[in-house]
Amino acid sequence: MGSAGHRVLVAGVGAAVLSLLRRRLPIPVLIVVCGLMSWLGGFFALQIVAGWSAGRRIVGFSRALVAFTGAYIAYAVGSVLIARAEDSRLTLMMSLVLPLVFRAMVVIPGLVSRYWSQRQTLLHALQERNAQLLWESRMVAGQARLMERQRIAQDMHDSLGHQLALIAVHTGALEVDPELTGRQREAVGVLRNASVTAMHELREVVGILRDGVEAPSAPVVDETGRAARGTAGIESLTDAARAAGNMVELRCTGEARPLAPAADHAAYRIVQEALTNAYKHAPGASIGVELRYEPDSFVVEIVSGTATVGKGEVVSGGQGLTGLRERARLVGGMVHAGVVDGGGFQVAGVLPYGTGEAAPVAAPAGDLPRQSYGSAGAYGPPAMDWSAPGRTAAMGELDASRRRSRAGGVGLGCAIAAGTLLLVVAAVVAGLFFLVDSVDEGMIDQDEYQRVKIGESEEGVRDRLPGGDTVFISGLSGKGPKEPEGSECLVLMSSEISDSFESEPVFRFCFRDGKLIEKKSYEVKR
């Protein structure tokens, strides 16, 4: 304010240039801004920005200490030089409170910025470390799960495979026994086909458990050459049921449409499980199987009547319908099971025509094998992605904690900013009290000047007047009328305001031999 045009231009251009350079050259910018602030008052606010940028970007505590010390020296030297050059009492007074101002305007922003930057760096390092540990723990859990699956697969292969092989061998030998009737030989053939089919399915399940990869998507055919484990294999299921002595009726309505492999396999399993339940829980009952190709979905419905023969002891795991519901859910469908009017039981499944599941992805070379849980049934929890995206997903789980940390950091930053503002306000208030006290030590009014009489004792006059121990009166002595020879004079400011901004009204009291010999009132140019 009140500066020449070229000073305003230099301050504006200099502030803009230094603001752009503060990130690339934090130390030189900090020292230059603090050194020129006394000459260019427009750099006053730029100190805060330079201190913040330097505190954040200077690497190493020793370098930061040297940088801020150099900035303070430049700040102090500039203030003292400008005070002496202009002989300004106010500037000299401000230089006395320079440490407090420098601390509030430069050091505190620098410390806050440095703390904030180091805290963010440490927080990010901890989050990455936590993500790494989480990813590694999942790898260990996946390895343990894979080993357990391999153990289960080996047990199934060694126990069930052996028993099914014995059944297949004995039924094959029994089928060619000449003493059997045609009806008996046909029943034995059904048993042998069932055991062979069970062997194939067991081999498929063991492969999934051992390798974690589902069977190839190519259609699997039975010994007659017909497609199995799909809608095309449902007819073979009903034929086998009839051959075993059950009354089974198969109906198909609507225009046939291809299903996705997973949904096709799910339809086969629904019919298979429903027929098995009917054999076990309602032996001799009539069974109706209906396949409906509706416009928006494929519906398979199995209805069994009440049992017509005595129910014997059956072995049931109790998980069949639960597995069907899970299988249908995985492909985007649903399964309903319940009692119908008349005492029968109904199992109905609704399956989509679309894909409904993600295709299994091959494991990268050198990586742990992936687990795939799709149309083959839910054999365990969702697969763990061992690739780099899996690691990224693990890190993504920490986003919530990062957001909470960011919110806490913002709150901490606001608290530090509020504390800094309070400190600056306290410094300003303390400075005002200091100014008021300094003014009282060097100022009197006109009435008090008039009450002092020439000839009074020096001790009495000095007791009534301020001591003049303040920076406000520095530079006033020797600028007025010539002092009496051999006297000692006390110059005080007047409480009255001069008509001219460039002059200061003062009072002078001169003492010699312990008495007041002269008093004068005049104006001194600033």
Short mmCIF file of C-alpha atoms in Angstrom, two decimals:
data_model
loop_
_atom_site.label_atom_id
_atom_site.label_comp_id
_atom_site.label_asym_id
_atom_site.label_seq_id
_atom_site.Cartn_x
_atom_site.Cartn_y
_atom_site.Cartn_z
CA MET A 1 0.00 0.00 0.00
CA GLY A 2 1.38 3.41 -1.03
CA SER A 3 4.30 1.78 -2.88
CA ALA A 4 5.56 2.89 -6.25
CA GLY A 5 4.30 1.13 -9.34
CA HIS A 6 7.56 -0.63 -10.06
CA ARG A 7 7.65 -2.12 -6.53
CA VAL A 8 4.12 -3.46 -6.94
CA LEU A 9 5.07 -4.96 -10.32
CA VAL A 10 8.24 -6.56 -8.93
CA ALA A 11 6.34 -7.99 -5.95
CA GLY A 12 3.59 -9.47 -8.14
CA VAL A 13 5.91 -10.98 -10.75
CA GLY A 14 8.32 -12.23 -8.10
CA ALA A 15 5.54 -13.89 -6.10
CA ALA A 16 4.22 -15.63 -9.23
CA VAL A 17 7.67 -16.90 -10.30
CA LEU A 18 8.61 -18.08 -6.83
CA SER A 19 5.25 -19.84 -6.43
CA LEU A 20 5.94 -21.81 -9.61
CA LEU A 21 9.49 -22.71 -8.52
CA ARG A 22 8.70 -23.67 -4.93
CA ARG A 23 8.20 -27.38 -5.74
CA ARG A 24 11.32 -27.75 -7.88
CA LEU A 25 13.59 -25.53 -5.71
CA PRO A 26 12.08 -25.51 -2.20
CA ILE A 27 15.23 -24.39 -0.32
CA PRO A 28 16.26 -21.43 -2.54
CA VAL A 29 12.67 -20.20 -2.78
CA LEU A 30 12.25 -20.32 1.01
CA ILE A 31 15.45 -18.33 1.63
CA VAL A 32 14.72 -15.77 -1.11
CA VAL A 33 11.15 -15.18 0.05
CA CYS A 34 12.21 -14.70 3.68
CA GLY A 35 15.11 -12.46 2.69
CA LEU A 36 13.05 -10.17 0.43
CA MET A 37 9.96 -9.98 2.63
CA SER A 38 11.27 -6.89 4.43
CA TRP A 39 11.69 -4.99 1.15
CA LEU A 40 8.63 -6.41 -0.60
CA GLY A 41 5.68 -6.68 1.78
CA GLY A 42 3.73 -8.60 -0.85
CA PHE A 43 5.84 -11.65 0.05
CA PHE A 44 4.32 -11.76 3.54
CA ALA A 45 1.62 -14.31 2.65
CA LEU A 46 4.01 -16.15 0.31
CA GLN A 47 6.08 -17.10 3.37
CA ILE A 48 3.36 -19.51 4.48
CA VAL A 49 3.26 -21.24 1.09
CA ALA A 50 7.05 -21.42 0.85
CA GLY A 51 7.32 -22.83 4.38
CA TRP A 52 4.64 -25.44 3.69
CA SER A 53 6.25 -26.53 0.42
CA ALA A 54 9.76 -26.66 1.90
CA GLY A 55 8.68 -28.68 4.93
CA ARG A 56 7.03 -31.26 2.68
CA ARG A 57 9.67 -31.59 -0.05
CA ILE A 58 13.04 -31.21 1.69
CA VAL A 59 14.45 -34.69 2.27
CA GLY A 60 16.31 -35.26 5.54
CA PHE A 61 16.08 -33.56 8.90
CA SER A 62 19.55 -31.94 8.68
CA ARG A 63 18.80 -30.36 5.31
CA ALA A 64 15.48 -29.05 6.58
CA LEU A 65 17.17 -27.60 9.68
CA VAL A 66 19.83 -25.86 7.57
CA ALA A 67 17.20 -24.53 5.15
CA PHE A 68 14.97 -23.03 7.84
CA THR A 69 17.97 -21.64 9.73
CA GLY A 70 19.22 -19.96 6.56
CA ALA A 71 15.74 -18.57 5.93
CA TYR A 72 15.62 -17.12 9.44
CA ILE A 73 19.05 -15.50 9.05
CA ALA A 74 17.96 -13.95 5.74
CA TYR A 75 14.74 -12.83 7.38
CA ALA A 76 16.56 -11.22 10.34
CA VAL A 77 19.27 -9.54 8.26
CA GLY A 78 16.74 -8.09 5.86
CA SER A 79 14.59 -6.72 8.67
CA VAL A 80 17.52 -5.12 10.49
CA LEU A 81 18.95 -3.57 7.31
CA ILE A 82 15.64 -2.08 6.25
CA ALA A 83 15.08 -0.75 9.77
CA ARG A 84 18.47 1.00 9.78
CA ALA A 85 18.10 2.28 6.25
CA GLU A 86 14.72 3.88 6.88
CA ASP A 87 15.31 4.66 10.55
CA SER A 88 11.82 3.34 11.13
CA ARG A 89 10.87 2.81 14.75
CA LEU A 90 8.00 0.50 13.83
CA THR A 91 10.19 -1.69 11.64
CA LEU A 92 12.82 -1.89 14.34
CA MET A 93 10.20 -2.80 16.89
CA MET A 94 8.89 -5.54 14.60
CA SER A 95 12.41 -6.91 14.26
CA LEU A 96 12.41 -7.51 18.00
CA VAL A 97 9.42 -9.86 17.71
CA LEU A 98 10.89 -11.41 14.57
CA PRO A 99 11.42 -14.91 16.07
CA LEU A 100 7.76 -15.18 17.02
CA VAL A 101 6.55 -13.96 13.63
CA PHE A 102 8.95 -16.27 11.76
CA ARG A 103 7.84 -19.22 13.86
CA ALA A 104 4.17 -18.53 13.22
CA MET A 105 4.45 -17.74 9.49
CA VAL A 106 7.19 -20.14 8.33
CA VAL A 107 8.23 -22.75 10.90
CA ILE A 108 4.77 -23.95 11.97
CA PRO A 109 3.47 -24.39 8.36
CA GLY A 110 6.70 -26.23 7.53
CA LEU A 111 6.40 -28.56 10.51
CA VAL A 112 2.73 -29.25 9.85
CA SER A 113 3.45 -29.98 6.18
CA ARG A 114 6.38 -32.23 7.06
CA TYR A 115 4.36 -34.15 9.62
CA TRP A 116 1.46 -34.53 7.20
CA SER A 117 3.70 -35.77 4.38
CA GLN A 118 5.56 -38.27 6.57
CA ARG A 119 2.31 -39.50 8.07
CA GLN A 120 0.81 -40.10 4.62
CA THR A 121 3.96 -41.89 3.45
CA LEU A 122 3.98 -44.11 6.54
CA LEU A 123 0.27 -44.80 6.23
CA HIS A 124 0.56 -45.82 2.58
CA ALA A 125 3.53 -48.07 3.38
CA LEU A 126 1.58 -49.76 6.17
CA GLN A 127 -1.45 -50.22 3.94
CA GLU A 128 0.65 -51.80 1.19
CA ARG A 129 2.32 -54.03 3.76
CA ASN A 130 -1.05 -55.09 5.16
CA ALA A 131 -2.30 -55.84 1.64
CA GLN A 132 0.82 -57.91 0.99
CA LEU A 133 0.33 -59.86 4.21
CA LEU A 134 -3.34 -60.40 3.42
CA TRP A 135 -2.48 -61.67 -0.05
CA GLU A 136 0.21 -63.99 1.34
CA SER A 137 -2.15 -65.33 4.02
CA ARG A 138 -4.70 -66.12 1.33
CA MET A 139 -2.03 -67.93 -0.65
CA VAL A 140 -1.17 -70.03 2.41
CA ALA A 141 -4.86 -70.75 3.03
CA GLY A 142 -5.29 -71.69 -0.62
CA GLN A 143 -2.34 -74.06 -0.47
CA ALA A 144 -3.75 -75.69 2.65
CA ARG A 145 -7.16 -76.00 1.01
CA LEU A 146 -5.59 -77.50 -2.10
CA MET A 147 -3.70 -80.09 -0.05
CA GLU A 148 -6.91 -81.03 1.79
CA ARG A 149 -8.75 -81.38 -1.52
CA GLN A 150 -6.02 -83.64 -2.82
CA ARG A 151 -6.26 -85.79 0.31
CA ILE A 152 -10.04 -86.08 -0.08
CA ALA A 153 -9.62 -86.94 -3.76
CA GLN A 154 -7.11 -89.67 -2.91
CA ASP A 155 -9.42 -91.14 -0.25
CA MET A 156 -12.37 -91.15 -2.65
CA HIS A 157 -10.31 -92.75 -5.37
CA ASP A 158 -8.90 -95.43 -3.11
CA SER A 159 -12.15 -96.37 -1.34
CA LEU A 160 -15.09 -95.68 -3.66
CA GLY A 161 -13.13 -96.47 -6.81
CA HIS A 162 -12.22 -99.89 -5.49
CA GLN A 163 -15.79 -100.71 -4.44
CA LEU A 164 -17.30 -99.52 -7.73
CA ALA A 165 -14.73 -101.49 -9.69
CA LEU A 166 -15.70 -104.64 -7.77
CA ILE A 167 -19.39 -103.99 -8.48
CA ALA A 168 -18.70 -103.51 -12.17
CA VAL A 169 -16.61 -106.73 -12.38
CA HIS A 170 -19.11 -108.88 -10.49
CA THR A 171 -22.14 -107.56 -12.34
CA GLY A 172 -20.32 -108.05 -15.64
CA ALA A 173 -19.60 -111.66 -14.73
CA LEU A 174 -23.14 -112.18 -13.47
CA GLU A 175 -24.61 -110.76 -16.67
CA VAL A 176 -23.17 -113.61 -18.76
CA ASP A 177 -24.31 -116.32 -16.33
CA PRO A 178 -26.39 -118.76 -18.42
CA GLU A 179 -28.63 -119.61 -15.50
CA LEU A 180 -30.13 -116.11 -15.39
CA THR A 181 -33.39 -115.32 -17.10
CA GLY A 182 -33.66 -112.52 -19.62
CA ARG A 183 -35.34 -110.26 -17.09
CA GLN A 184 -32.62 -110.87 -14.51
CA ARG A 185 -29.87 -110.38 -17.09
CA GLU A 186 -31.43 -107.02 -18.07
CA ALA A 187 -31.52 -105.90 -14.42
CA VAL A 188 -27.90 -106.91 -13.93
CA GLY A 189 -27.02 -104.94 -17.06
CA VAL A 190 -28.64 -101.85 -15.56
CA LEU A 191 -26.54 -102.31 -12.43
CA ARG A 192 -23.36 -102.69 -14.48
CA ASN A 193 -24.11 -99.55 -16.52
CA ALA A 194 -24.86 -97.65 -13.32
CA SER A 195 -21.57 -98.73 -11.76
CA VAL A 196 -19.62 -97.77 -14.90
CA THR A 197 -21.34 -94.39 -15.01
CA ALA A 198 -20.58 -93.89 -11.33
CA MET A 199 -16.94 -94.70 -12.04
CA HIS A 200 -16.81 -92.01 -14.76
CA GLU A 201 -18.47 -89.42 -12.53
CA LEU A 202 -16.22 -90.30 -9.62
CA ARG A 203 -13.19 -89.84 -11.86
CA GLU A 204 -14.49 -86.42 -12.90
CA VAL A 205 -15.12 -85.33 -9.32
CA VAL A 206 -11.71 -86.58 -8.20
CA GLY A 207 -10.10 -84.62 -11.02
CA ILE A 208 -11.86 -81.45 -9.89
CA LEU A 209 -10.82 -81.97 -6.28
CA ARG A 210 -7.24 -82.76 -7.18
CA ASP A 211 -6.54 -80.19 -9.92
CA GLY A 212 -9.09 -77.49 -9.10
CA VAL A 213 -10.15 -77.41 -12.77
CA GLU A 214 -13.54 -78.47 -14.05
CA ALA A 215 -13.92 -81.20 -16.61
CA PRO A 216 -13.66 -80.27 -20.31
CA SER A 217 -16.72 -78.63 -21.77
CA ALA A 218 -16.97 -81.23 -24.54
CA PRO A 219 -20.06 -83.43 -24.16
CA VAL A 220 -19.49 -86.68 -22.30
CA VAL A 221 -21.17 -89.75 -23.79
CA ASP A 222 -22.19 -92.97 -22.19
CA GLU A 223 -21.46 -96.48 -23.49
CA THR A 224 -24.37 -96.32 -25.96
CA GLY A 225 -22.94 -93.23 -27.60
CA ARG A 226 -25.66 -90.89 -26.30
CA ALA A 227 -24.76 -87.62 -24.61
CA ALA A 228 -24.75 -87.88 -20.82
CA ARG A 229 -25.01 -85.36 -17.99
CA GLY A 230 -27.08 -82.94 -20.06
CA THR A 231 -30.63 -82.51 -21.29
CA ALA A 232 -29.81 -85.05 -24.00
CA GLY A 233 -28.97 -87.59 -21.29
CA ILE A 234 -32.28 -87.22 -19.40
CA GLU A 235 -33.92 -89.78 -21.64
CA SER A 236 -31.27 -92.35 -20.69
CA LEU A 237 -32.06 -91.66 -17.01
CA THR A 238 -35.75 -92.39 -17.54
CA ASP A 239 -34.96 -95.48 -19.59
CA ALA A 240 -32.74 -96.80 -16.81
CA ALA A 241 -35.50 -96.09 -14.29
CA ARG A 242 -38.03 -98.05 -16.38
CA ALA A 243 -35.55 -100.90 -16.75
CA ALA A 244 -35.29 -100.99 -12.95
CA GLY A 245 -39.07 -101.50 -12.69
CA ASN A 246 -40.25 -97.94 -12.08
CA MET A 247 -43.15 -96.29 -13.89
CA VAL A 248 -41.59 -93.20 -15.45
CA GLU A 249 -43.18 -90.95 -18.07
CA LEU A 250 -41.10 -88.34 -19.96
CA ARG A 251 -42.76 -85.39 -21.67
CA CYS A 252 -41.10 -82.58 -23.59
CA THR A 253 -42.93 -79.42 -24.73
CA GLY A 254 -41.89 -76.30 -26.57
CA GLU A 255 -39.29 -75.72 -29.23
CA ALA A 256 -35.97 -77.19 -28.14
CA ARG A 257 -33.26 -74.61 -27.56
CA PRO A 258 -29.61 -75.12 -26.58
CA LEU A 259 -28.67 -74.32 -23.00
CA ALA A 260 -25.34 -73.13 -21.69
CA PRO A 261 -23.14 -76.07 -20.60
CA ALA A 262 -23.54 -75.23 -16.92
CA ALA A 263 -27.33 -74.92 -17.12
CA ASP A 264 -27.53 -78.05 -19.28
CA HIS A 265 -25.58 -80.01 -16.70
CA ALA A 266 -27.72 -78.56 -13.88
CA ALA A 267 -30.91 -79.80 -15.60
CA TYR A 268 -29.47 -83.29 -15.81
CA ARG A 269 -28.52 -83.27 -12.13
CA ILE A 270 -31.98 -82.05 -11.08
CA VAL A 271 -33.68 -84.94 -12.86
CA GLN A 272 -31.09 -87.42 -11.56
CA GLU A 273 -31.46 -86.29 -7.94
CA ALA A 274 -35.26 -86.20 -8.14
CA LEU A 275 -35.39 -89.74 -9.56
CA THR A 276 -32.99 -90.95 -6.88
CA ASN A 277 -35.16 -89.44 -4.15
CA ALA A 278 -38.24 -91.07 -5.68
CA TYR A 279 -36.51 -94.48 -5.72
CA LYS A 280 -35.51 -94.11 -2.05
CA HIS A 281 -38.55 -92.45 -0.51
CA ALA A 282 -41.47 -93.53 -2.76
CA PRO A 283 -40.60 -96.94 -4.23
CA GLY A 284 -43.08 -98.20 -6.78
CA ALA A 285 -44.71 -94.79 -7.29
CA SER A 286 -45.34 -93.39 -10.72
CA ILE A 287 -42.96 -90.60 -11.77
CA GLY A 288 -43.60 -87.86 -14.29
CA VAL A 289 -40.71 -85.95 -15.84
CA GLU A 290 -41.57 -82.89 -17.90
CA LEU A 291 -39.17 -80.67 -19.85
CA ARG A 292 -40.62 -77.32 -20.97
CA TYR A 293 -38.78 -74.95 -23.29
CA GLU A 294 -40.48 -71.69 -22.44
CA PRO A 295 -39.69 -68.37 -24.19
CA ASP A 296 -37.60 -66.93 -21.34
CA SER A 297 -36.31 -70.00 -19.48
CA PHE A 298 -36.05 -73.77 -19.40
CA VAL A 299 -38.25 -75.57 -16.84
CA VAL A 300 -37.70 -79.12 -15.65
CA GLU A 301 -40.35 -80.66 -13.37
CA ILE A 302 -40.39 -84.07 -11.69
CA VAL A 303 -43.51 -85.22 -9.82
CA SER A 304 -43.65 -88.53 -7.97
CA GLY A 305 -46.73 -90.15 -6.48
CA THR A 306 -47.09 -91.96 -3.18
CA ALA A 307 -45.23 -95.20 -2.53
CA THR A 308 -46.96 -98.40 -3.61
CA VAL A 309 -44.64 -100.84 -1.86
CA GLY A 310 -43.20 -100.99 1.61
CA LYS A 311 -40.37 -98.58 2.25
CA GLY A 312 -37.13 -100.25 3.24
CA GLU A 313 -34.04 -98.79 4.84
CA VAL A 314 -32.35 -96.25 2.54
CA VAL A 315 -29.08 -94.40 2.79
CA SER A 316 -29.37 -90.63 2.37
CA GLY A 317 -26.84 -87.87 2.89
CA GLY A 318 -29.54 -85.24 3.28
CA GLN A 319 -27.70 -82.77 1.06
CA GLY A 320 -29.20 -83.55 -2.36
CA LEU A 321 -31.78 -80.77 -2.61
CA THR A 322 -29.41 -78.29 -0.98
CA GLY A 323 -26.80 -79.08 -3.62
CA LEU A 324 -29.39 -78.66 -6.39
CA ARG A 325 -30.41 -75.24 -5.13
CA GLU A 326 -26.78 -74.14 -4.96
CA ARG A 327 -26.08 -75.51 -8.44
CA ALA A 328 -29.09 -73.68 -9.90
CA ARG A 329 -28.14 -70.46 -8.12
CA LEU A 330 -24.65 -70.57 -9.61
CA VAL A 331 -26.07 -70.56 -13.13
CA GLY A 332 -28.71 -67.90 -12.40
CA GLY A 333 -31.69 -70.23 -11.87
CA MET A 334 -33.70 -71.62 -8.97
CA VAL A 335 -35.04 -74.95 -7.65
CA HIS A 336 -38.29 -75.57 -5.75
CA ALA A 337 -39.15 -78.77 -3.89
CA GLY A 338 -42.29 -79.56 -1.92
CA VAL A 339 -45.32 -81.79 -1.36
CA VAL A 340 -48.18 -81.66 -3.90
CA ASP A 341 -51.84 -82.40 -3.51
CA GLY A 342 -52.53 -86.09 -3.17
CA GLY A 343 -49.42 -86.87 -1.17
CA GLY A 344 -46.86 -86.79 -3.95
CA PHE A 345 -43.62 -84.79 -4.12
CA GLN A 346 -42.52 -82.25 -6.71
CA VAL A 347 -39.06 -80.96 -7.71
CA ALA A 348 -39.03 -78.12 -10.24
CA GLY A 349 -36.11 -76.14 -11.62
CA VAL A 350 -36.07 -72.95 -13.67
CA LEU A 351 -32.84 -72.37 -15.61
CA PRO A 352 -31.81 -69.55 -17.96
CA TYR A 353 -30.74 -69.99 -21.56
CA GLY A 354 -27.75 -67.64 -21.14
CA THR A 355 -24.28 -68.51 -19.91
CA GLY A 356 -24.95 -67.59 -16.29
CA GLU A 357 -21.41 -68.28 -15.04
CA ALA A 358 -17.88 -67.14 -15.60
CA ALA A 359 -15.67 -69.40 -17.64
CA PRO A 360 -12.80 -70.97 -15.71
CA VAL A 361 -9.45 -69.29 -16.22
CA ALA A 362 -6.27 -71.28 -16.55
CA ALA A 363 -3.66 -70.70 -13.90
CA PRO A 364 -0.55 -68.78 -15.03
CA ALA A 365 2.64 -70.73 -15.46
CA GLY A 366 4.53 -71.10 -12.21
CA ASP A 367 1.53 -69.97 -10.16
CA LEU A 368 -0.69 -71.93 -7.86
CA PRO A 369 -3.63 -73.56 -9.64
CA ARG A 370 -6.92 -71.75 -9.49
CA GLN A 371 -10.02 -73.20 -7.95
CA SER A 372 -13.07 -73.24 -10.15
CA TYR A 373 -16.55 -73.66 -8.69
CA GLY A 374 -19.07 -73.59 -11.45
CA SER A 375 -21.49 -76.03 -12.95
CA ALA A 376 -19.81 -79.03 -11.36
CA GLY A 377 -21.25 -77.99 -8.02
CA ALA A 378 -20.19 -75.86 -5.13
CA TYR A 379 -17.28 -77.91 -3.82
CA GLY A 380 -15.96 -75.09 -1.59
CA PRO A 381 -15.70 -71.34 -1.09
CA PRO A 382 -15.17 -68.91 -3.99
CA ALA A 383 -11.87 -69.17 -5.79
CA MET A 384 -8.88 -67.10 -4.75
CA ASP A 385 -7.23 -65.16 -7.53
CA TRP A 386 -3.48 -65.72 -7.25
CA SER A 387 -2.52 -63.33 -10.05
CA ALA A 388 -1.55 -59.66 -9.82
CA PRO A 389 -5.23 -58.60 -10.10
CA GLY A 390 -5.92 -60.77 -7.07
CA ARG A 391 -3.31 -58.87 -5.16
CA THR A 392 -4.86 -55.63 -6.31
CA ALA A 393 -8.24 -56.89 -5.13
CA ALA A 394 -6.74 -57.63 -1.74
CA MET A 395 -5.41 -54.08 -1.57
CA GLY A 396 -8.82 -52.81 -2.61
CA GLU A 397 -10.31 -54.28 0.55
CA LEU A 398 -8.37 -51.64 2.51
CA ASP A 399 -10.13 -48.74 0.74
CA ALA A 400 -12.57 -48.31 3.60
CA SER A 401 -9.76 -47.97 6.15
CA ARG A 402 -7.97 -45.55 3.82
CA ARG A 403 -11.04 -43.37 3.59
CA ARG A 404 -11.38 -43.40 7.35
CA SER A 405 -7.70 -42.54 7.66
CA ARG A 406 -8.11 -39.73 5.13
CA ALA A 407 -11.02 -38.34 7.10
CA GLY A 408 -8.99 -38.55 10.29
CA GLY A 409 -6.06 -36.88 8.55
CA VAL A 410 -8.28 -34.04 7.37
CA GLY A 411 -9.58 -33.61 10.90
CA LEU A 412 -6.04 -33.59 12.25
CA GLY A 413 -4.99 -31.07 9.62
CA CYS A 414 -7.92 -28.82 10.53
CA ALA A 415 -7.00 -29.10 14.22
CA ILE A 416 -3.38 -28.18 13.48
CA ALA A 417 -4.51 -25.27 11.29
CA ALA A 418 -6.82 -24.07 14.06
CA GLY A 419 -3.99 -24.34 16.58
CA THR A 420 -1.69 -22.38 14.27
CA LEU A 421 -4.33 -19.69 13.84
CA LEU A 422 -4.79 -19.45 17.59
CA LEU A 423 -1.03 -19.13 18.03
CA VAL A 424 -0.87 -16.34 15.45
CA VAL A 425 -3.80 -14.56 17.12
CA ALA A 426 -2.08 -14.92 20.49
CA ALA A 427 1.12 -13.50 18.97
CA VAL A 428 -0.78 -10.54 17.54
CA VAL A 429 -2.51 -9.87 20.86
CA ALA A 430 0.81 -10.08 22.72
CA GLY A 431 2.35 -7.73 20.16
CA LEU A 432 -0.48 -5.23 20.65
CA PHE A 433 0.02 -5.27 24.40
CA PHE A 434 3.73 -4.76 23.84
CA LEU A 435 3.04 -1.83 21.52
CA VAL A 436 0.65 -0.19 23.97
CA ASP A 437 3.14 -0.56 26.80
CA SER A 438 5.96 0.76 24.61
CA VAL A 439 3.88 3.76 23.58
CA ASP A 440 3.12 4.58 27.22
CA GLU A 441 6.87 4.58 27.95
CA GLY A 442 7.57 7.25 25.35
CA MET A 443 4.49 9.53 25.05
CA ILE A 444 2.89 12.37 27.08
CA ASP A 445 0.07 14.79 26.35
CA GLN A 446 0.10 18.60 26.15
CA ASP A 447 -1.30 19.16 29.66
CA GLU A 448 1.43 17.09 31.25
CA TYR A 449 4.04 19.06 29.30
CA GLN A 450 2.59 22.32 30.58
CA ARG A 451 2.66 21.20 34.22
CA VAL A 452 6.41 20.76 34.14
CA LYS A 453 8.20 23.99 35.17
CA ILE A 454 11.76 25.09 34.42
CA GLY A 455 13.93 25.04 37.52
CA GLU A 456 12.37 21.93 39.04
CA SER A 457 14.70 19.20 40.22
CA GLU A 458 15.70 16.59 37.65
CA GLU A 459 14.70 13.76 39.98
CA GLY A 460 11.18 15.12 40.47
CA VAL A 461 10.62 15.74 36.76
CA ARG A 462 11.86 12.31 35.76
CA ASP A 463 9.59 10.69 38.35
CA ARG A 464 6.56 12.40 36.79
CA LEU A 465 7.54 11.68 33.15
CA PRO A 466 7.86 8.34 31.32
CA GLY A 467 11.37 6.91 31.22
CA GLY A 468 11.52 6.93 27.40
CA ASP A 469 12.79 3.33 27.35
CA THR A 470 11.08 2.34 24.09
CA VAL A 471 12.00 1.89 20.47
CA PHE A 472 9.38 4.42 19.44
CA ILE A 473 11.58 7.39 20.39
CA SER A 474 14.75 6.03 18.80
CA GLY A 475 15.98 8.43 16.14
CA LEU A 476 14.20 11.51 17.58
CA SER A 477 17.18 12.89 19.47
CA GLY A 478 19.39 15.38 17.68
CA LYS A 479 16.84 16.38 15.07
CA GLY A 480 15.36 19.46 16.71
CA PRO A 481 16.87 22.78 17.97
CA LYS A 482 20.40 22.72 19.33
CA GLU A 483 20.62 21.31 22.81
CA PRO A 484 22.06 23.52 25.62
CA GLU A 485 25.77 22.98 26.17
CA GLY A 486 26.61 20.43 28.85
CA SER A 487 22.97 19.30 29.25
CA GLU A 488 21.31 15.87 29.07
CA CYS A 489 17.96 15.84 27.25
CA LEU A 490 14.92 13.53 27.31
CA VAL A 491 12.80 13.46 24.12
CA LEU A 492 9.21 12.16 24.29
CA MET A 493 6.47 11.88 21.71
CA SER A 494 3.31 13.91 21.85
CA SER A 495 -0.06 12.24 22.11
CA GLU A 496 -1.38 14.69 19.54
CA ILE A 497 -1.39 13.78 15.86
CA SER A 498 0.45 16.02 13.44
CA ASP A 499 -1.30 17.57 10.47
CA SER A 500 1.44 16.20 8.22
CA PHE A 501 2.07 12.47 7.88
CA GLU A 502 5.80 13.12 7.42
CA SER A 503 6.37 14.90 10.78
CA GLU A 504 6.14 13.81 14.42
CA PRO A 505 5.37 16.28 17.32
CA VAL A 506 7.75 15.81 20.24
CA PHE A 507 8.61 17.34 23.63
CA ARG A 508 12.20 17.83 24.82
CA PHE A 509 13.34 18.27 28.43
CA CYS A 510 17.00 19.23 29.10
CA PHE A 511 18.71 18.85 32.50
CA ARG A 512 21.97 20.19 33.92
CA ASP A 513 23.37 20.20 37.44
CA GLY A 514 20.31 18.30 38.71
CA LYS A 515 17.75 20.82 37.46
CA LEU A 516 15.46 21.30 34.44
CA ILE A 517 17.00 24.19 32.45
CA GLU A 518 14.91 23.96 29.25
CA LYS A 519 11.80 22.45 27.73
CA LYS A 520 10.75 22.72 24.09
CA SER A 521 7.92 21.54 21.82
CA TYR A 522 8.66 21.02 18.09
CA GLU A 523 8.12 18.62 15.17
CA VAL A 524 10.63 16.15 13.77
CA LYS A 525 10.58 14.77 10.26
CA ARG A 526 10.15 11.02 10.11
#
